[in-house]
Structure formats: C-alpha cells, structure tokens
CSV table of C-alpha atoms in Angstrom, one decimal:
chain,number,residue,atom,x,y,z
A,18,UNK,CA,20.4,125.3,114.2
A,19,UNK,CA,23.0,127.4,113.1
A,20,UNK,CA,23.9,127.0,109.2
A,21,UNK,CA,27.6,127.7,108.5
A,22,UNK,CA,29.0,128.5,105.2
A,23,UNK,CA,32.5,127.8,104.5
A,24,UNK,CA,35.3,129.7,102.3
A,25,UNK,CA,38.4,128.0,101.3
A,26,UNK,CA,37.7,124.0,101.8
A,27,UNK,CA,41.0,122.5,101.3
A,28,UNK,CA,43.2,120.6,104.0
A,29,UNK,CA,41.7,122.5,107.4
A,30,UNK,CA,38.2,123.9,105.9
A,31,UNK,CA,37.0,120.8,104.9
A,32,UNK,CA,37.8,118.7,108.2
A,33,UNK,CA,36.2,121.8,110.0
A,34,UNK,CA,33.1,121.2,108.3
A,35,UNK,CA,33.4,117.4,108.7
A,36,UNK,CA,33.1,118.0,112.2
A,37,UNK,CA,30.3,120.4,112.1
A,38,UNK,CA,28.4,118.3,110.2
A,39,UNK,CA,28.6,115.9,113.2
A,40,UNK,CA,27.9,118.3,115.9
A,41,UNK,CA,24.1,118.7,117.4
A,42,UNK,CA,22.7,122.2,115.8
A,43,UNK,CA,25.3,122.8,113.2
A,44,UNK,CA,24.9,122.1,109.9
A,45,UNK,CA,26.9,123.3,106.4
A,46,UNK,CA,25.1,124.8,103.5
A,47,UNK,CA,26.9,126.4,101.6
A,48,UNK,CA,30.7,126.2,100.4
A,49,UNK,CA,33.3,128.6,98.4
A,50,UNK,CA,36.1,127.3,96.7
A,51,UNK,CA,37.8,127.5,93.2
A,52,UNK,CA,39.4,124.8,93.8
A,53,UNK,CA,38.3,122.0,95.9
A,54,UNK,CA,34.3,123.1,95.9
A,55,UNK,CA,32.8,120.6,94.5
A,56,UNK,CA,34.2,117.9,95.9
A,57,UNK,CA,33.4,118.4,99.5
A,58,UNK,CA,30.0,120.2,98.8
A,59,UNK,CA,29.2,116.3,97.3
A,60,UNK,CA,30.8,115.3,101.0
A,61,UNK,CA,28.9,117.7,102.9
A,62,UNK,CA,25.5,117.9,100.9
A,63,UNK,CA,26.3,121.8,100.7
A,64,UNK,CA,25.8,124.1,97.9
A,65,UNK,CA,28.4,125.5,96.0
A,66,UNK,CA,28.6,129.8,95.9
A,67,UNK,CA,29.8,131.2,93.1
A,68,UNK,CA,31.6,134.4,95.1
A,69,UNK,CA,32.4,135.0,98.6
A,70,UNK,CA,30.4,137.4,98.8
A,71,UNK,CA,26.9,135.6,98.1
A,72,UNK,CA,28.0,133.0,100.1
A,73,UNK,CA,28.2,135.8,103.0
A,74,UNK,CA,25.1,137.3,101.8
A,75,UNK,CA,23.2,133.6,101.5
A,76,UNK,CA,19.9,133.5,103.6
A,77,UNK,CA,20.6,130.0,104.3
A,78,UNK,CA,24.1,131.2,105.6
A,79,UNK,CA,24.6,132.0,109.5
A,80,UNK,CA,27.9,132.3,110.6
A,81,UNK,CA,31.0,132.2,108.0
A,82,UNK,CA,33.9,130.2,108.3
A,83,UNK,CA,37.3,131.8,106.6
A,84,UNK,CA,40.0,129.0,105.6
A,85,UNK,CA,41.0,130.4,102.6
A,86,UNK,CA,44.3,131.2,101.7
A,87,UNK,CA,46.2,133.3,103.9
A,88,UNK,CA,46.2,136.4,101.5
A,89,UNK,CA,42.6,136.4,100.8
A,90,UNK,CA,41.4,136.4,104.5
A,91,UNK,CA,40.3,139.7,104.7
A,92,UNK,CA,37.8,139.2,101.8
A,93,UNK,CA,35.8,136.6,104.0
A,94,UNK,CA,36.0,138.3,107.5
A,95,UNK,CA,34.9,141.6,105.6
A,96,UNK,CA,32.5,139.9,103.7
A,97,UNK,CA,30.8,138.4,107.2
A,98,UNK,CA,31.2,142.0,108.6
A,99,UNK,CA,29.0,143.4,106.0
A,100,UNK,CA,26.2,140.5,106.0
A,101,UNK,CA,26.7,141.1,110.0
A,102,UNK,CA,27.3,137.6,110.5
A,103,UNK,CA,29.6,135.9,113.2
A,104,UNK,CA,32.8,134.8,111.6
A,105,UNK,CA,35.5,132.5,112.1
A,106,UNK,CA,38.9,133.3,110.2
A,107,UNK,CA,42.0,130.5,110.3
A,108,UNK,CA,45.4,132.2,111.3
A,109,UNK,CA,47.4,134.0,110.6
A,110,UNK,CA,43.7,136.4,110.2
A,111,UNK,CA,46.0,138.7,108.2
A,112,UNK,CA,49.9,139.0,106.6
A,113,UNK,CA,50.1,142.9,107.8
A,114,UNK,CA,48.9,144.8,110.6
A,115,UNK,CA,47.2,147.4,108.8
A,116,UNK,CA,44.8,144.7,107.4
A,117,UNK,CA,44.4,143.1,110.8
A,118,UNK,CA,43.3,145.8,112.7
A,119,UNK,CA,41.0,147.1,109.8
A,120,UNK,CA,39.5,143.5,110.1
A,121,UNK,CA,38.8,143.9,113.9
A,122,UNK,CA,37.3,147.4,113.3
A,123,UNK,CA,34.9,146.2,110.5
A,124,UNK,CA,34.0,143.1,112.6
A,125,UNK,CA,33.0,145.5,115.9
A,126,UNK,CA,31.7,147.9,114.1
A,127,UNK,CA,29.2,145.5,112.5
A,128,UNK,CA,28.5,143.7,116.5
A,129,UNK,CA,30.0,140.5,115.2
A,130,UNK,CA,31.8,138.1,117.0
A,131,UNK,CA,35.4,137.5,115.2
A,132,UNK,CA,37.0,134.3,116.7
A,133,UNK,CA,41.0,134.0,115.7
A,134,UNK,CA,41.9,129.9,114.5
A,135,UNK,CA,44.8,130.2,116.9
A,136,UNK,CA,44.5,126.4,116.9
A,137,UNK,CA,47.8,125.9,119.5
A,138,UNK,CA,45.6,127.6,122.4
A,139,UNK,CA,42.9,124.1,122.8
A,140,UNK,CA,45.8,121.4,122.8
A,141,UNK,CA,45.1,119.8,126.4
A,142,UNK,CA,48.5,120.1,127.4
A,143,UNK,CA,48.9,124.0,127.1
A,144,UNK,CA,45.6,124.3,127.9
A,145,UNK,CA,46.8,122.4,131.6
A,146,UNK,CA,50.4,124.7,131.0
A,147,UNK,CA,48.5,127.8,131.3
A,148,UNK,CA,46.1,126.4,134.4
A,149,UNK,CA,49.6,125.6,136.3
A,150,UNK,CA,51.2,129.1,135.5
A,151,UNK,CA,47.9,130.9,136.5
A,152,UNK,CA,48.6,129.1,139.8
A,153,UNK,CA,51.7,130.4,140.5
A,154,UNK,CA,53.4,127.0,140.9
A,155,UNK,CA,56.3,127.7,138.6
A,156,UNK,CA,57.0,131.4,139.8
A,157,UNK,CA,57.0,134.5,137.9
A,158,UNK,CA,58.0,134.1,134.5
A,159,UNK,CA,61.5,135.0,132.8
A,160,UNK,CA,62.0,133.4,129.8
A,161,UNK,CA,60.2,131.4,126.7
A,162,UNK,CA,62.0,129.9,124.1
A,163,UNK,CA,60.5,128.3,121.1
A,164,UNK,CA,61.6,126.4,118.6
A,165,UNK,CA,59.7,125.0,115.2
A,166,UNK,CA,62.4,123.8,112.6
A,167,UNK,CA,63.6,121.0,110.3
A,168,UNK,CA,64.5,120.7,106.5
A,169,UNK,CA,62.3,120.8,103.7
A,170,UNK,CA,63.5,119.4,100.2
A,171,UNK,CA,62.7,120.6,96.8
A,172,UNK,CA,58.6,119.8,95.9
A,173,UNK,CA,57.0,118.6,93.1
A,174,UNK,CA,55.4,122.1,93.0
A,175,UNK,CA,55.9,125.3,94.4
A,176,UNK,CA,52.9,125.7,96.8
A,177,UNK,CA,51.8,129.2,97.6
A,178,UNK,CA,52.6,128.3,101.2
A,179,UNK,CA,55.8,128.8,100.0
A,180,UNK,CA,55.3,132.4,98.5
A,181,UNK,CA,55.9,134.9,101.0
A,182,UNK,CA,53.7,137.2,99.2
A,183,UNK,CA,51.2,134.9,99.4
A,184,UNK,CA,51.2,133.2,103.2
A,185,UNK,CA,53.8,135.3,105.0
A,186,UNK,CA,56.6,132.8,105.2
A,187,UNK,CA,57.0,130.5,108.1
A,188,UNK,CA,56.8,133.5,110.4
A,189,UNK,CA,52.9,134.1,109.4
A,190,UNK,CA,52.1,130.6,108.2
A,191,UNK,CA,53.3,129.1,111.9
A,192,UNK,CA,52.4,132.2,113.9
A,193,UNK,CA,51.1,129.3,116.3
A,194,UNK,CA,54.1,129.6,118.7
A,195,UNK,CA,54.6,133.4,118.5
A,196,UNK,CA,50.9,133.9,119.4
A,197,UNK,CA,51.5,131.4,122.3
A,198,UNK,CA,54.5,132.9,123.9
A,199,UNK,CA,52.3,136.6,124.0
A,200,UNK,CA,49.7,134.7,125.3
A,201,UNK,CA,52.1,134.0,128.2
A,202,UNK,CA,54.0,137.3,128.3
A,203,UNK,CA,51.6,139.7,126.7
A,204,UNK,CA,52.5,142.1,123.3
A,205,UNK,CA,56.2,142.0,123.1
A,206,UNK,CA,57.5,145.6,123.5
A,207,UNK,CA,60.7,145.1,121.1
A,208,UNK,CA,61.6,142.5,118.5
A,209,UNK,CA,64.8,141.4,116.4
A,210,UNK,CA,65.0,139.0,114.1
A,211,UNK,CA,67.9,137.9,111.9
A,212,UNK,CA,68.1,135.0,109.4
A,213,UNK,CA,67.4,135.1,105.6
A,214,UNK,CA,66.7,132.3,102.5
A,215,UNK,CA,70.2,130.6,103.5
A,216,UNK,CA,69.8,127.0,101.8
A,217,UNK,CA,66.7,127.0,99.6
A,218,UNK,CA,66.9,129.4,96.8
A,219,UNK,CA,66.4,128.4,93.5
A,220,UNK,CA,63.2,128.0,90.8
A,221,UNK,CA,62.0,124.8,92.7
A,222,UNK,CA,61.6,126.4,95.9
A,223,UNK,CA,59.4,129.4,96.9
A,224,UNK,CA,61.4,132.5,98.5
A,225,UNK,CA,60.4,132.4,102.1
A,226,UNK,CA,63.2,133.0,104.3
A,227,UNK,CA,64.3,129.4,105.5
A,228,UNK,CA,66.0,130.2,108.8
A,229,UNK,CA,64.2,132.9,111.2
A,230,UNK,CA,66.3,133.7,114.5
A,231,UNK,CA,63.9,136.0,116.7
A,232,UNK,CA,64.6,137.6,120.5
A,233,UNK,CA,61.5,139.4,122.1
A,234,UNK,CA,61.5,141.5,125.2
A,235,UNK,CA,58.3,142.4,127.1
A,236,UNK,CA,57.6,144.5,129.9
A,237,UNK,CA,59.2,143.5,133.5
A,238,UNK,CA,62.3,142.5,132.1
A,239,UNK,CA,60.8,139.1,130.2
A,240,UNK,CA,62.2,137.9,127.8
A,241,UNK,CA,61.7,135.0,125.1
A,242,UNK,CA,63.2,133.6,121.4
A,243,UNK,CA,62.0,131.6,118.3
A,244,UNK,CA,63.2,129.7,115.8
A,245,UNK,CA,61.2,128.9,113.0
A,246,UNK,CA,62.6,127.7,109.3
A,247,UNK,CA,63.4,124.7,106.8
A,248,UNK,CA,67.1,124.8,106.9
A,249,UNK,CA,67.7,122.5,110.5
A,250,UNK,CA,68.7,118.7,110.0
A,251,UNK,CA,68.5,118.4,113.6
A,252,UNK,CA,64.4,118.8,113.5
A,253,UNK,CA,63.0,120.8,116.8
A,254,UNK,CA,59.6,121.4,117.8
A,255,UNK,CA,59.4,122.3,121.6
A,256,UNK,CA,58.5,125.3,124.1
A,257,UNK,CA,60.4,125.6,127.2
A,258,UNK,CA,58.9,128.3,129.8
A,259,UNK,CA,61.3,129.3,132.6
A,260,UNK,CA,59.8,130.7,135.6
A,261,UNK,CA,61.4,131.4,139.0
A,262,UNK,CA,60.5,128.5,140.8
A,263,UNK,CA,60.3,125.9,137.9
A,264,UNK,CA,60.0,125.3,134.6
A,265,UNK,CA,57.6,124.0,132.1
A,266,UNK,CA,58.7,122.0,128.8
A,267,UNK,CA,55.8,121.9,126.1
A,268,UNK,CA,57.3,118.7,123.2
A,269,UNK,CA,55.5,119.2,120.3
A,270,UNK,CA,57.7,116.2,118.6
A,271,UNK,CA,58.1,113.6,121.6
A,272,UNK,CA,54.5,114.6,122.0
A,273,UNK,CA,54.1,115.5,126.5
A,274,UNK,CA,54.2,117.9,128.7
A,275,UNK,CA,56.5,118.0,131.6
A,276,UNK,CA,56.3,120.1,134.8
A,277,UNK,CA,60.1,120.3,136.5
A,278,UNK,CA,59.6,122.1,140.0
A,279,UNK,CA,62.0,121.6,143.3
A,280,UNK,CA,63.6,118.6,142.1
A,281,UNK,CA,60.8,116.8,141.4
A,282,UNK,CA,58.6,116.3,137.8
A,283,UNK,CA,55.1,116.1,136.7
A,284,UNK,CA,54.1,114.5,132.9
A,285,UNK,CA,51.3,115.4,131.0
A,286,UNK,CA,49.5,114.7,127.9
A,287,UNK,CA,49.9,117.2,125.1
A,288,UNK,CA,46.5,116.1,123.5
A,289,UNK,CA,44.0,114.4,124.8
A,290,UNK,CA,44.4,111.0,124.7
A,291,UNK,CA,47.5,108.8,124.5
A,292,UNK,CA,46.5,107.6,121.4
A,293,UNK,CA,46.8,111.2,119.4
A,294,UNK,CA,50.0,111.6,121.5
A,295,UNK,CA,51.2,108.8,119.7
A,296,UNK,CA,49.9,109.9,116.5
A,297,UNK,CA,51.8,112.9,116.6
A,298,UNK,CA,55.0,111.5,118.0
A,299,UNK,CA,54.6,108.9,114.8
A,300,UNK,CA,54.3,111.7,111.8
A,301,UNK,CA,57.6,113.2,113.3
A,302,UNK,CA,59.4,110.5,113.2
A,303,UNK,CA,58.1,109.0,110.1
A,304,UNK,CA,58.2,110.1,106.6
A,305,UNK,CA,55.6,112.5,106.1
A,306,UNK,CA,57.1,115.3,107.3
A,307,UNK,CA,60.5,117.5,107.6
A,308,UNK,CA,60.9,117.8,111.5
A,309,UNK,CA,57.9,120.9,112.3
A,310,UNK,CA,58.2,121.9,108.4
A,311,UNK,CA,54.4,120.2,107.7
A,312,UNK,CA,52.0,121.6,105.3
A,313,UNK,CA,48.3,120.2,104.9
A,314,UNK,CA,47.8,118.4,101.4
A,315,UNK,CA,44.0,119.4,100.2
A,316,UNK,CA,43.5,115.7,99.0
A,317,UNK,CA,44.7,114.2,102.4
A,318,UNK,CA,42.7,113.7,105.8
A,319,UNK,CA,44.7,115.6,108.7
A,320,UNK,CA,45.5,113.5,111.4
A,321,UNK,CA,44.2,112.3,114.6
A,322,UNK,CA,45.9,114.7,116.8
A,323,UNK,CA,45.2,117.7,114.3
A,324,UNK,CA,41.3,116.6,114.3
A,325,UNK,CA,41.4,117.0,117.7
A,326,UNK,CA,42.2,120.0,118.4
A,327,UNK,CA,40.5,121.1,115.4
A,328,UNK,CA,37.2,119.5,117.0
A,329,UNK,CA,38.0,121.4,120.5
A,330,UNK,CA,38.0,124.9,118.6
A,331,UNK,CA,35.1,124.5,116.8
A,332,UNK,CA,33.5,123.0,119.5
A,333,UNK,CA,34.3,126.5,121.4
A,334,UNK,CA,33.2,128.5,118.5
A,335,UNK,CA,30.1,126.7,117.6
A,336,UNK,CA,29.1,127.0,121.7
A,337,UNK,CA,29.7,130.7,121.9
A,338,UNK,CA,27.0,131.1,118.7
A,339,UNK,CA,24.9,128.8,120.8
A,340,UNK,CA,24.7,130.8,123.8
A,341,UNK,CA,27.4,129.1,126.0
A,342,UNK,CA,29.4,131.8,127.8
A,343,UNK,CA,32.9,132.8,127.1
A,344,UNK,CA,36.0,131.3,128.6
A,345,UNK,CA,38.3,133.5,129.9
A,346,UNK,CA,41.6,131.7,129.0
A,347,UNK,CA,40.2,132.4,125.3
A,348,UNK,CA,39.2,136.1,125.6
A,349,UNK,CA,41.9,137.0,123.6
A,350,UNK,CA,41.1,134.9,120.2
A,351,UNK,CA,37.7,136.7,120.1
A,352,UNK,CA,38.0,140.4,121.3
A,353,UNK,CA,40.8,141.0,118.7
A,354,UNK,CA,43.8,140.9,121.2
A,355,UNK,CA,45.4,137.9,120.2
A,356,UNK,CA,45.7,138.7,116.5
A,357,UNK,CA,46.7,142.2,116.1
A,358,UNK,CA,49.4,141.4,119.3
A,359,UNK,CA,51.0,138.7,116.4
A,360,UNK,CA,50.9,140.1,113.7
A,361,UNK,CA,51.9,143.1,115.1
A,362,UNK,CA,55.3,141.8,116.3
A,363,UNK,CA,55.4,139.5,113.3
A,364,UNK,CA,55.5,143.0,111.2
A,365,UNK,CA,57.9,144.5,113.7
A,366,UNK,CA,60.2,141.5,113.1
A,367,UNK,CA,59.7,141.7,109.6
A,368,UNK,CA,60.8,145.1,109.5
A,369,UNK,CA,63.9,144.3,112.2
A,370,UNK,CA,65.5,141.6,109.7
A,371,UNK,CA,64.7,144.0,106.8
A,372,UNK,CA,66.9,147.3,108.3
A,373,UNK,CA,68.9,144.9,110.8
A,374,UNK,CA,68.0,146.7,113.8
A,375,UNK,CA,65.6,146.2,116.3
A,376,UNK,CA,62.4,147.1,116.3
A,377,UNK,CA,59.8,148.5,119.1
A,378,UNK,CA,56.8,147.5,118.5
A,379,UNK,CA,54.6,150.7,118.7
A,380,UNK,CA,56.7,152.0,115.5
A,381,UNK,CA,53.9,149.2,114.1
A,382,UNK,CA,51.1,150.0,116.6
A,383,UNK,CA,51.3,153.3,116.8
A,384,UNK,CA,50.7,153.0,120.5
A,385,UNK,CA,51.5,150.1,123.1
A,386,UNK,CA,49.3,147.0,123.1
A,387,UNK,CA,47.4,146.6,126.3
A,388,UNK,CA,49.7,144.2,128.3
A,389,UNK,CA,47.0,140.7,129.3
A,390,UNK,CA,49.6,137.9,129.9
A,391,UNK,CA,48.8,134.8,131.9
C-alpha cells in the first residue's frame, strides 16, 4: 500500500486523489491546503497537516503529491527531498530555471524519484503521434507549429493564475505544448519571442502578457513556433508536425488526430474513447471557456477528458512506486530532462521578449542540453 499525501487540493489535486483513492494499493492520508483542506480531507477520509513540511515528514506519508500553486512548488518537491520520499510535482515544476534545476539536484541527491505532471504526454492520441514518428512513417522532422489561444474577458476576480509573479503567465501556466514540441525536437538551441499585454491591461485583469509569438530552432536545421495568449477571437488549439514524408495534425479543439501521408489519411482519437473526444470538442464550443484560455475552478469537477488523462498519469506514477518498470516514451518526465529543457527555453524566451533579441539557450543553461528527441 503506498499512502500518499497531497499539497495544494484545489481543481487538479483533489481529482488526483479522487482517483487514487480508487486505485488498488493507494490510499490518501494526509492533505495540505490553506484553502480548500478541509473540504476534501472530509471527501477523502485524510487528515489535514498543518505545514508542508509535517505533511512530508508524516509517518503515515509515502510518496508526496505537489499541486500547489505554481510559485510554491519548490517548497513540496524540496520538502519530499528531505523526508526522502518519491514525489510528484504538477507543471510547470518551477517559474525559473535556477529553481528547477536546484529541484532536480535535491531530488537525486536524496535517490528520489521526481516525476514532472507534464499531463499532454498520456493523451492517447500523442501518445499514438509519437509511436508513428518513432516509426519513421512521416520522415524526418522539419517543422512544429503550435497554437493555444482565444479571448478571456474581465473576471469576477483576479486569480493568481493571472499574476505572472505568481504562475508564469500563459507561457509557464500552459508549458504543455512547449514541453511537447522538445519532446519531439529535443532542447531548443535558440528562442525569440515577441508579443506583450496588448488588450488586457487594466485593475480587473492580472498583467500576464496576453499575446505570446515564439520561433524555436533546434539542432539539424528544425525548426518550430507557438502561440499562446488571451487576446485571439478566432480561438486556436492545435499542433501540426511537418515531416518529410507526411504530416501529423494534433486538434486539441475539434478533438482527433489525423495522419496525412502520400495522399492518403489516417484519424485518430485524441483521448481514449469517443465519448471524452466529444467532451472536449463540447467545452470548446460551449460556454465555459475562451477558445484554449481554460483555468480549473477549485469548486468544480474537471471534465471527462481531463480525468482521463489525469487517471493515465497517475496510473504511471503510482505503477513506478509499485515496482512496474519504466516506459521509455516517459524517461524524460522522471530523470529531470523534460522540465529543466521547458523551463529553460521558457526563461530564454522570457529574456528574448524582455531585450528583443534572440536568445540561445545555453546563456540560461550554462551549457547545451543533451539533445533526446523522438
């Protein structure tokens, strides 16, 4: 049985622990929120800790889920690190670089596994994406474009989702897509970004910058851009991976996959049934959302699709404290890789549409990444 104890249980902590209260040899017995504690400790028959740091230091405490708020990350994973208990942080792990790699560090040092909530990487359909690039059916790889947009209109309250201080701005907040492109490509070598807050300033909105225009390179002449922001009426939400003999286009809105090679074309399920395709497909189009602009409410269920994946990860994570052996496709969301290559080139973008210039991404590093794409 392993006991899990839980920091931050608002929209995606306490669904995670929903779901590990269902799974065979999990269990939750402890939770750590200011917040939203008590209410899903009464859900969960958990204990509530007064401090992350007993709830790290708990006998009755195993392996310790982090889905704080972004800023306060680093507390929990550090926290696990120094119990020397496995630990599971939601993305982005960190808002700098600096902090992310001194989270990997404390995390190895200690012999813990650190598993990155890159959530994106256990949707079926990338998960199938990645199988049919591995196979070499589309060619070598040129080009990734990504797009995650759509307006967002004044709130009842400024959320600190909204505070770049606080969750990095859509950049950090959605790294979802930048960690994905890298996972195809590898660490980008140089990165550009332009943009600013161009529609949304004002006391009733936060000041994260609302359009984000991004170009990457990576080595062998690759290449890829992003969009990410809340000032697009036209809502986007898609990734469209060029290769040399085909293409592959990733519709995170009209929910499917579709393979284009030699004329012909291939569909697949982005999730992993047609019914949480359709979900998703349904909260775009609806009303409770702004295009790809979507932030969890703490008082609100996430949706089917969302669950899903959510379910698939933990799944993963729980198995690997179990004893189930790794997965290669995910080596990079538990040896460190996959964090510190995002926020990495989310600093050196930060930096790029700071001094309008671009950026290589070893003035970040201090040294190149090692180079693991698909």
């Amino acid at each position: 049985m392993v006991r899990y104890g839980i920091i931050g249980t608002g929209y995606f902590g306490a669904e995670i622990g929903r779901f590990l209260m269902e799974v065979d040899g999990a269990t939750v017995t402890a939770v750590y929120d200011p917040e939203h504690a008590d209410r899903v400790a009464d859900e969960l028959a958990a204990r509530v800790a007064g401090t992350v740091e007993e709830l790290c230091s708990a006998t009755d405490v195993d392996a310790v889920i982090v889905a704080s708020p972004n800023w306060i990350h680093k507390e929990g994973v550090f926290g696990a690190a120094r119990a020397g208990k496995p630990v599971f942080s939601e993305k982005p792990i960190a808002l700098n670089y600096a902090d992310c790699s001194a989270m990997i560090q404390a995390t190895a040092d200690a012999d813990v596994l650190f598993m990155a909530g890159h959530v994106m990487n256990f949707m079926a359909g990338v998960r199938e994406a990645k199988k049919i690039i591995g196979s070499g059916e589309i060619g070598d790889l040129l080009f990734v474009r990504a797009i995650r947009n759509g307006w967002e209109d004044a709130q009842d309250s400024v959320s600190w989702k909204k505070q770049r201080s606080l969750s990095g701005g859509h950049l950090y907040h959605h790294i979802h897509e930048l960690d994905f492109v890298q996972s195809l490509l590898g660490p980008a070598t140089d990165a550009f970004m332009t943009g600013g807050n161009v529609a949304h300033s004002g006391p009733e909105f936060g000041d994260e910058d609302d359009m984000l225009l991004i170009s990457l390179q990576f080595a062998g002449s690759r290449f890829a851009t992003l969009e990410y922001g809340s000032a697009f009426r036209w809502p986007e939400h898609y990734v469209l991976i060029q290769g040399t003999k085909g293409a592959i286009r990733i519709d995170l809105q009209e929910a499917g996959v579709e393979l284009r090679v030699g004329g012909g074309s291939k569909r697949f399920l982005l999730h992993r049934t047609e019914q949480e395709d359709a979900d998703r497909s349904a909260i775009y189009s609806g009303s409770r959302t702004d295009g790809a602009v979507q932030y969890g409410n703490p008082h609100r269920r996430p949706p089917m699709w969302l669950r899903g994946i959510i379910e698939e990860e933990m799944r993963y994570f729980h198995g690997l404290l179990s004893g189930k052996s790794p997965e290669v496709e995910f080596a990079g969301l538990t040896d460190g890789s996959a964090a510190a290559a995002s926020i990495a080139t989310a600093d050196a973008l930060t930096l790029s549409l700071r001094e309008g210039r671009q950026v290589a991404v070893a003035e970040i590093t201090g040294a190149d990444l090692a180079t693991t794409p698909v």
